[in-house]
Amino acid sequence: MTPANSDPQHWSRIKESGSAAGVRTMVWIRRRLGRLPFQIMMVLVVAYFYVAHRLHRRASKTYLARLWQHRFGRRPRHPSWLCLRHFWSFGQSLIDKIDAWSGTPPTLRFEGGARETFLAAVNSGRGGVLYVSHVGNIEICTAMSDLREDFRATLLMHTYNARQFDEVLARSTHRANPPEIIEVSEITPSTAMKLGARIAEGGFVVIAADRVPISDSGRARTLDFLGHPARFPEGPFWLAALLRCPVYTIGCFREEKGYRVDFERFDDTSALGRRERDAWIGEAMQRYVVWLTRQCESTPLQWFNFFPFWLDSSPADTSRDDETPTT
Amino acid sequence: MATTALEQELKEMIIDALELEDVTPEDIDPDEPLFVEGLGLDSIDALELGLALQKRYGITLESDAESSRQHFANLRSLAALVEARRAQ
């Protein structure tokens, strides 16, 4: 029902790149041939995607142009180079993802009390909802389950493709304490009950709130993101309101050496009444977008959203910088 | 059919969980649909009800939209579900 959902370019209508065979091949190369051939392979894959997928390239350039405008008040100086680096940053995140799943523990650096907040959250035994975004590497976050045995994560994923990627990865690699993955196209009472049970056991439900799923029957709100209107899903916020539990934000961002982990308290919905919900959802969504903006500002090339995101994808943002002939 | 103790308990749970202030347990007909018609509950209420059941009786459902629709059809089916699951 929402404009974004009927859009043929909506992210969920586009097959996520990375077929099962492809993922298995990459894991095999990493395991048998080592890191260098694997990286060379990834460079080729990224170069191919950059050249072959105009839609992703344009989405990336729109995002980068809007972020630069928002942050520096001007357009990027070398948009195509920046865009290529954005693509490579995604390739790098796949390398890290495969490493993390293979049991090579990433170096994690907790910043500004993040470790204390994380430990307190796990130790409280109350579980909670963890909001994530497509900035940084969610998989690294869940690799924290290898560090703390009693940190149990359940990932809510929207698409079959994404789940398939992770399942192939799970089968081809070996991990002691892998996160549980639940594929949802819409939240049904049975899903809610399962998630309620996980939280009651002290587990954490991980959910990204920066993509609108297809079958969410129009439950989305338009918010200003980097100065332009974009649709954000209400679902993750309804879920947190209904589950009545602590809510946190978590992000993992690649730095020169290892990953920086950001873990903050977001809210606590335990005492949230039914009548306050609607107001809370509006206010919480606004705060989520502020948080998302901050993540994009701190690591501009790590927002891995290569799909048209804004309602006004004005061609002026991209066409000028798109050097590929379009005729 | 007379209202069982469990049905009475569930009626109170529904009223409590959904804050249905102007509804009394007697207003809920065990055979009347809970959603859309009948009490006029919506999909968010269904989630709320599911979570209340989970919290109170420790029940979870198989992830199957059709079966959850059957279980949540009316109070009678809800009571049957609780009866069957909590015995396990």
Coordinates of C-alpha atoms in Angstrom, one line a residue:
Chain A
M1 CA 0.0 0.0 0.0
T2 CA 2.8 2.4 0.7
P3 CA 4.5 4.1 -2.3
A4 CA 7.8 2.5 -1.5
N5 CA 6.3 -1.0 -1.6
S6 CA 4.7 -0.8 -5.0
D7 CA 8.0 0.6 -6.3
P8 CA 9.6 -2.0 -8.6
Q9 CA 12.9 -0.7 -7.3
H10 CA 12.0 -1.4 -3.7
W11 CA 14.9 -3.3 -2.1
S12 CA 12.9 -6.4 -1.3
R13 CA 11.9 -6.8 -5.0
I14 CA 15.5 -6.9 -6.0
K15 CA 17.2 -10.2 -5.6
E16 CA 19.9 -9.7 -3.1
S17 CA 23.3 -10.4 -4.7
G18 CA 25.1 -13.4 -3.4
S19 CA 23.7 -16.7 -4.5
A20 CA 24.1 -19.8 -2.4
A21 CA 26.8 -21.2 -4.8
G22 CA 28.6 -17.9 -4.8
V23 CA 28.8 -17.8 -1.0
R24 CA 30.0 -21.3 -0.8
T25 CA 32.7 -20.6 -3.3
M26 CA 33.8 -17.6 -1.4
V27 CA 34.0 -19.5 1.9
W28 CA 35.9 -22.3 0.1
I29 CA 38.4 -19.9 -1.4
R30 CA 38.9 -18.3 2.0
R31 CA 39.4 -21.6 3.7
R32 CA 41.5 -23.5 1.2
L33 CA 43.5 -20.8 -0.5
G34 CA 43.8 -18.2 2.3
R35 CA 43.1 -14.6 2.8
L36 CA 45.0 -13.0 -0.1
P37 CA 43.4 -14.9 -3.0
F38 CA 40.1 -14.4 -1.2
Q39 CA 40.6 -10.6 -1.1
I40 CA 41.7 -10.6 -4.8
M41 CA 38.5 -12.5 -5.6
M42 CA 36.5 -10.0 -3.7
V43 CA 38.0 -7.0 -5.5
L44 CA 36.9 -8.6 -8.8
V45 CA 33.4 -9.2 -7.5
V46 CA 33.1 -5.6 -6.2
A47 CA 34.4 -4.2 -9.5
Y48 CA 31.9 -6.4 -11.4
F49 CA 29.0 -5.1 -9.3
Y50 CA 30.1 -1.5 -9.6
V51 CA 30.2 -1.8 -13.4
A52 CA 27.1 -4.0 -13.9
H53 CA 24.6 -2.5 -11.5
R54 CA 23.6 1.0 -12.4
L55 CA 20.7 1.0 -9.9
H56 CA 23.0 0.3 -6.9
R57 CA 25.6 2.8 -8.2
R58 CA 23.0 5.5 -8.4
A59 CA 21.5 4.7 -5.0
S60 CA 25.0 4.9 -3.5
K61 CA 25.7 8.3 -5.2
T62 CA 22.4 9.8 -4.1
Y63 CA 23.2 8.7 -0.5
L64 CA 26.8 10.1 -0.6
A65 CA 25.7 13.3 -2.2
R66 CA 23.0 13.8 0.5
L67 CA 25.3 12.9 3.3
W68 CA 28.0 15.3 2.1
Q69 CA 25.5 18.0 1.7
H70 CA 24.2 17.4 5.2
R71 CA 27.7 17.1 6.8
F72 CA 29.9 19.5 4.8
G73 CA 27.3 21.6 3.0
R74 CA 28.7 20.7 -0.4
R75 CA 28.7 17.8 -2.9
P76 CA 31.5 15.1 -2.8
R77 CA 34.5 16.2 -4.9
H78 CA 35.0 12.9 -6.6
P79 CA 31.7 11.2 -6.5
S80 CA 32.6 8.2 -8.7
W81 CA 35.7 7.5 -6.7
L82 CA 33.8 7.8 -3.4
C83 CA 31.1 5.5 -4.8
L84 CA 33.6 2.9 -5.7
R85 CA 35.1 3.1 -2.2
H86 CA 31.5 2.7 -0.9
F87 CA 31.2 -0.5 -2.9
W88 CA 34.6 -1.7 -1.8
S89 CA 33.7 -1.0 1.8
F90 CA 30.7 -3.4 1.3
G91 CA 33.0 -6.0 -0.1
Q92 CA 35.3 -5.6 2.9
S93 CA 32.3 -6.1 5.2
L94 CA 31.5 -9.4 3.4
I95 CA 35.1 -10.5 3.9
D96 CA 34.8 -9.7 7.6
K97 CA 31.4 -11.4 7.8
I98 CA 32.8 -14.6 6.4
D99 CA 35.8 -14.4 8.7
A100 CA 33.5 -13.8 11.7
W101 CA 31.4 -16.8 10.8
S102 CA 34.4 -18.9 10.3
G103 CA 35.3 -18.3 13.9
T104 CA 38.1 -15.9 13.4
P105 CA 37.3 -13.5 16.2
P106 CA 37.2 -9.9 15.1
T107 CA 39.1 -7.4 17.3
L108 CA 36.4 -5.4 19.1
R109 CA 37.0 -2.1 20.7
F110 CA 34.2 -0.9 22.9
E111 CA 33.9 2.9 23.2
G112 CA 32.6 5.2 25.9
G113 CA 31.1 2.7 28.4
A114 CA 29.7 0.4 25.7
R115 CA 31.3 -2.6 27.3
E116 CA 29.8 -1.8 30.7
T117 CA 26.4 -1.2 29.2
F118 CA 26.6 -4.5 27.2
L119 CA 27.6 -6.5 30.2
A120 CA 25.0 -4.9 32.4
A121 CA 22.4 -5.7 29.7
V122 CA 23.4 -9.4 29.6
N123 CA 23.8 -9.7 33.3
S124 CA 20.4 -8.2 34.1
G125 CA 18.8 -11.3 32.6
R126 CA 15.9 -9.2 31.3
G127 CA 16.9 -9.5 27.7
G128 CA 15.7 -6.9 25.3
V129 CA 15.4 -5.5 21.8
L130 CA 18.5 -4.4 20.0
Y131 CA 18.0 -1.9 17.3
V132 CA 20.6 -2.1 14.5
S133 CA 20.9 -0.5 11.1
H134 CA 22.5 -1.2 7.8
V135 CA 25.4 0.9 8.9
G136 CA 28.4 -1.2 9.8
N137 CA 28.4 -4.9 10.3
I138 CA 25.5 -6.5 12.1
E139 CA 27.1 -9.9 11.9
I140 CA 30.1 -8.7 13.9
C141 CA 27.7 -7.8 16.6
T142 CA 26.2 -11.2 16.7
A143 CA 29.8 -12.7 16.8
M144 CA 29.8 -11.3 20.3
S145 CA 27.8 -14.4 21.1
D146 CA 31.1 -16.2 20.8
L147 CA 32.6 -14.0 23.5
R148 CA 29.8 -14.3 25.9
E149 CA 28.1 -17.7 26.0
D150 CA 25.1 -16.3 27.7
F151 CA 24.5 -13.6 25.1
R152 CA 21.8 -15.2 23.0
A153 CA 20.7 -13.2 19.9
T154 CA 17.7 -13.8 17.7
L155 CA 17.9 -12.0 14.3
L156 CA 14.8 -10.9 12.6
M157 CA 15.3 -10.8 8.9
H158 CA 12.9 -9.6 6.2
T159 CA 14.0 -11.5 3.1
Y160 CA 14.4 -15.0 2.1
N161 CA 17.6 -14.0 0.3
A162 CA 19.3 -12.6 3.3
R163 CA 18.4 -15.6 5.4
Q164 CA 19.6 -17.9 2.7
F165 CA 22.9 -16.1 2.7
D166 CA 23.4 -16.6 6.4
E167 CA 22.2 -20.2 6.4
V168 CA 24.7 -21.1 3.7
L169 CA 27.3 -19.3 5.7
A170 CA 26.2 -21.2 8.9
R171 CA 26.4 -24.5 7.1
S172 CA 29.7 -23.9 5.4
T173 CA 31.4 -22.5 8.6
H174 CA 31.5 -23.7 12.1
R175 CA 30.4 -21.7 15.1
A176 CA 29.8 -22.7 18.7
N177 CA 27.0 -20.3 19.5
P178 CA 25.4 -19.0 16.3
P179 CA 22.6 -16.5 16.5
E180 CA 19.1 -17.8 15.7
I181 CA 17.6 -16.3 12.5
I182 CA 13.9 -15.8 12.1
E183 CA 12.6 -14.8 8.7
V184 CA 9.6 -12.6 8.9
S185 CA 7.6 -10.9 6.2
E186 CA 5.1 -9.7 8.8
I187 CA 4.9 -10.1 12.6
T188 CA 2.2 -12.6 13.5
P189 CA 1.0 -13.5 17.0
S190 CA 3.1 -16.7 16.8
T191 CA 6.3 -14.7 15.9
A192 CA 5.5 -12.2 18.7
M193 CA 5.0 -15.1 21.2
K194 CA 8.3 -16.7 20.2
L195 CA 10.1 -13.4 20.6
G196 CA 8.4 -12.9 23.9
A197 CA 9.7 -16.3 25.1
R198 CA 13.2 -15.5 24.0
I199 CA 13.2 -12.2 25.9
A200 CA 11.7 -13.9 29.0
E201 CA 14.7 -16.3 28.9
G202 CA 17.0 -13.2 28.9
G203 CA 17.7 -13.3 25.1
F204 CA 18.0 -10.4 22.7
V205 CA 16.0 -9.7 19.6
V206 CA 18.0 -7.9 16.9
I207 CA 16.1 -5.9 14.4
A208 CA 17.1 -3.3 11.8
A209 CA 14.7 -0.3 11.6
D210 CA 16.1 1.3 8.5
R211 CA 14.2 -0.6 5.8
V212 CA 10.5 -0.9 5.1
P213 CA 9.4 -4.5 4.5
I214 CA 7.1 -5.3 1.6
S215 CA 4.1 -6.8 3.4
D216 CA 3.9 -4.5 6.4
S217 CA 0.5 -3.3 5.2
G218 CA 1.5 0.4 5.2
R219 CA 2.8 0.7 8.7
A220 CA 5.5 3.1 7.9
R221 CA 6.1 6.8 8.6
T222 CA 7.8 9.4 6.6
L223 CA 10.7 11.1 8.4
D224 CA 13.4 13.5 7.4
F225 CA 16.7 11.7 6.9
L226 CA 19.7 13.8 5.8
G227 CA 17.4 16.6 4.7
H228 CA 15.0 14.5 2.6
P229 CA 11.9 12.5 3.3
A230 CA 12.2 8.8 3.6
R231 CA 10.0 6.0 4.8
F232 CA 10.8 4.2 8.0
P233 CA 9.0 1.1 9.3
E234 CA 6.8 1.3 12.4
G235 CA 7.1 -2.5 12.9
P236 CA 10.3 -2.6 15.0
F237 CA 8.9 0.1 17.3
W238 CA 5.5 -1.6 17.7
L239 CA 7.4 -4.7 18.6
A240 CA 9.5 -3.0 21.2
A241 CA 6.4 -1.4 22.7
L242 CA 4.5 -4.7 22.8
L243 CA 7.4 -6.7 24.2
R244 CA 7.7 -4.4 27.3
C245 CA 11.5 -4.7 27.8
P246 CA 14.7 -2.8 27.7
V247 CA 15.7 -1.4 24.3
Y248 CA 19.2 -0.8 23.2
T249 CA 21.0 0.3 20.0
I250 CA 24.0 -1.6 18.8
G251 CA 26.4 -0.9 15.9
C252 CA 29.8 -2.3 14.8
F253 CA 31.9 -0.1 12.6
R254 CA 35.1 -1.0 10.8
E255 CA 38.1 0.9 11.8
E256 CA 41.7 0.5 10.7
K257 CA 42.3 -2.2 13.2
G258 CA 39.2 -4.2 14.0
Y259 CA 35.8 -3.0 14.9
R260 CA 34.4 -0.3 17.1
V261 CA 31.4 -1.4 19.0
D262 CA 28.7 1.1 20.0
F263 CA 26.1 -0.2 22.5
E264 CA 23.7 2.3 24.1
R265 CA 20.6 2.2 26.1
F266 CA 17.7 3.5 24.0
D267 CA 14.7 3.1 26.2
D268 CA 12.7 0.8 28.4
T269 CA 9.1 -0.1 27.4
S270 CA 8.3 -2.1 30.6
A271 CA 6.0 0.5 32.0
L272 CA 4.7 1.9 28.7
G273 CA 0.9 2.0 28.7
R274 CA -1.3 1.3 25.7
R275 CA -2.4 4.9 25.4
E276 CA 1.2 6.2 25.4
R277 CA 2.3 3.9 22.6
D278 CA 1.5 5.9 19.6
A279 CA 3.2 8.9 21.0
W280 CA 6.2 6.8 22.0
I281 CA 6.5 5.2 18.6
G282 CA 6.6 8.6 16.9
E283 CA 9.2 9.9 19.3
A284 CA 11.3 6.7 19.3
M285 CA 11.4 6.7 15.5
Q286 CA 12.6 10.2 15.5
R287 CA 15.4 9.3 17.9
Y288 CA 16.3 6.3 15.8
V289 CA 16.8 8.5 12.8
V290 CA 19.0 10.8 14.8
W291 CA 21.0 7.8 15.9
L292 CA 21.2 6.5 12.3
T293 CA 22.3 9.9 11.1
R294 CA 25.1 9.9 13.7
Q295 CA 26.3 6.5 12.5
C296 CA 26.3 7.7 8.9
E297 CA 28.3 10.7 9.9
S298 CA 30.9 8.8 11.8
T299 CA 31.4 6.1 9.1
P300 CA 30.0 7.5 5.9
L301 CA 31.0 4.6 3.7
Q302 CA 29.5 1.9 5.9
W303 CA 25.8 2.4 5.3
F304 CA 25.2 -0.6 3.2
N305 CA 22.0 0.4 1.5
F306 CA 22.4 0.2 -2.2
F307 CA 18.7 0.7 -3.0
P308 CA 16.7 3.8 -3.7
F309 CA 15.9 5.0 -0.2
W310 CA 14.2 8.4 -0.4
L311 CA 10.8 9.3 -1.6
D312 CA 12.3 12.1 -3.7
S313 CA 15.1 10.5 -5.6
S314 CA 15.7 13.6 -7.7
P315 CA 17.7 12.8 -10.8
A316 CA 19.7 15.9 -10.2
D317 CA 21.4 14.2 -7.3
T318 CA 22.9 11.5 -9.5
S319 CA 22.7 12.0 -13.2
R320 CA 25.3 14.7 -13.2
D321 CA 27.8 12.4 -11.5
D322 CA 26.9 9.3 -13.3
E323 CA 29.6 9.0 -15.9
T324 CA 28.2 5.8 -17.5
P325 CA 26.4 6.4 -20.8
T326 CA 22.7 5.9 -20.2
T327 CA 21.4 5.8 -23.7
Chain B
M1 CA -22.2 -24.6 27.3
A2 CA -21.3 -23.1 30.6
T3 CA -18.3 -20.9 31.0
T4 CA -15.3 -22.8 32.5
A5 CA -13.0 -21.4 35.0
L6 CA -10.3 -21.1 32.4
E7 CA -12.5 -19.2 30.0
Q8 CA -13.4 -16.8 32.8
E9 CA -9.7 -16.4 33.5
L10 CA -9.0 -15.7 29.8
K11 CA -11.8 -13.2 29.6
E12 CA -10.2 -11.3 32.5
M13 CA -6.8 -11.6 30.9
I14 CA -8.1 -10.1 27.6
I15 CA -9.8 -7.2 29.3
D16 CA -6.8 -6.5 31.4
A17 CA -4.2 -6.9 28.6
L18 CA -6.1 -4.8 26.1
E19 CA -7.4 -2.3 28.7
L20 CA -11.0 -2.8 27.5
E21 CA -12.5 -0.6 30.2
D22 CA -16.1 -0.7 29.1
V23 CA -16.2 -4.4 28.6
T24 CA -17.1 -6.9 31.4
P25 CA -16.4 -10.6 31.3
E26 CA -20.0 -11.3 30.6
D27 CA -19.9 -9.2 27.4
I28 CA -17.5 -11.7 25.8
D29 CA -19.4 -14.5 24.1
P30 CA -17.1 -17.6 24.0
D31 CA -18.2 -18.5 20.5
E32 CA -18.2 -15.0 19.0
P33 CA -15.2 -14.0 16.9
L34 CA -12.7 -11.9 18.9
F35 CA -11.3 -10.0 15.9
V36 CA -12.9 -7.6 13.4
E37 CA -16.4 -8.6 14.3
G38 CA -17.3 -9.5 17.9
L39 CA -15.0 -7.5 20.1
G40 CA -13.5 -5.7 17.1
L41 CA -9.9 -6.3 18.0
D42 CA -7.2 -5.5 15.4
S43 CA -3.9 -7.1 14.5
I44 CA -1.9 -5.2 17.1
D45 CA -4.4 -6.5 19.7
A46 CA -3.7 -10.0 18.4
L47 CA 0.0 -9.5 19.1
E48 CA -0.7 -8.2 22.5
L49 CA -3.0 -11.1 23.3
G50 CA -0.4 -13.6 22.1
L51 CA 2.2 -12.0 24.3
A52 CA -0.1 -12.0 27.3
L53 CA -0.7 -15.7 26.7
Q54 CA 3.0 -16.3 26.4
K55 CA 3.8 -14.4 29.6
R56 CA 1.0 -16.0 31.6
Y57 CA 1.0 -19.6 30.4
G58 CA 4.4 -19.9 28.8
I59 CA 2.8 -20.9 25.5
T60 CA 4.4 -20.4 22.0
L61 CA 2.8 -21.3 18.7
E62 CA 4.3 -23.0 15.7
S63 CA 5.2 -20.3 13.2
D64 CA 2.2 -20.8 11.1
A65 CA -0.2 -18.0 10.3
E66 CA -3.2 -20.2 9.6
S67 CA -3.0 -22.1 12.9
S68 CA -2.7 -19.0 14.9
R69 CA -5.7 -17.6 13.2
Q70 CA -7.7 -20.7 14.2
H71 CA -6.5 -20.5 17.8
F72 CA -7.4 -16.9 18.1
A73 CA -10.8 -17.2 16.4
N74 CA -12.8 -17.0 19.6
L75 CA -12.6 -17.5 23.4
R76 CA -13.5 -21.2 23.1
S77 CA -10.6 -22.0 20.8
L78 CA -8.2 -19.9 22.8
A79 CA -9.2 -21.9 26.0
A80 CA -8.7 -25.1 24.1
L81 CA -5.2 -24.0 23.1
V82 CA -4.2 -23.1 26.6
E83 CA -5.6 -26.3 27.9
A84 CA -3.7 -28.4 25.4
R85 CA -0.4 -26.5 25.7
R86 CA 0.0 -26.0 29.4
A87 CA -0.6 -29.7 30.1
Q88 CA 2.6 -30.5 28.2

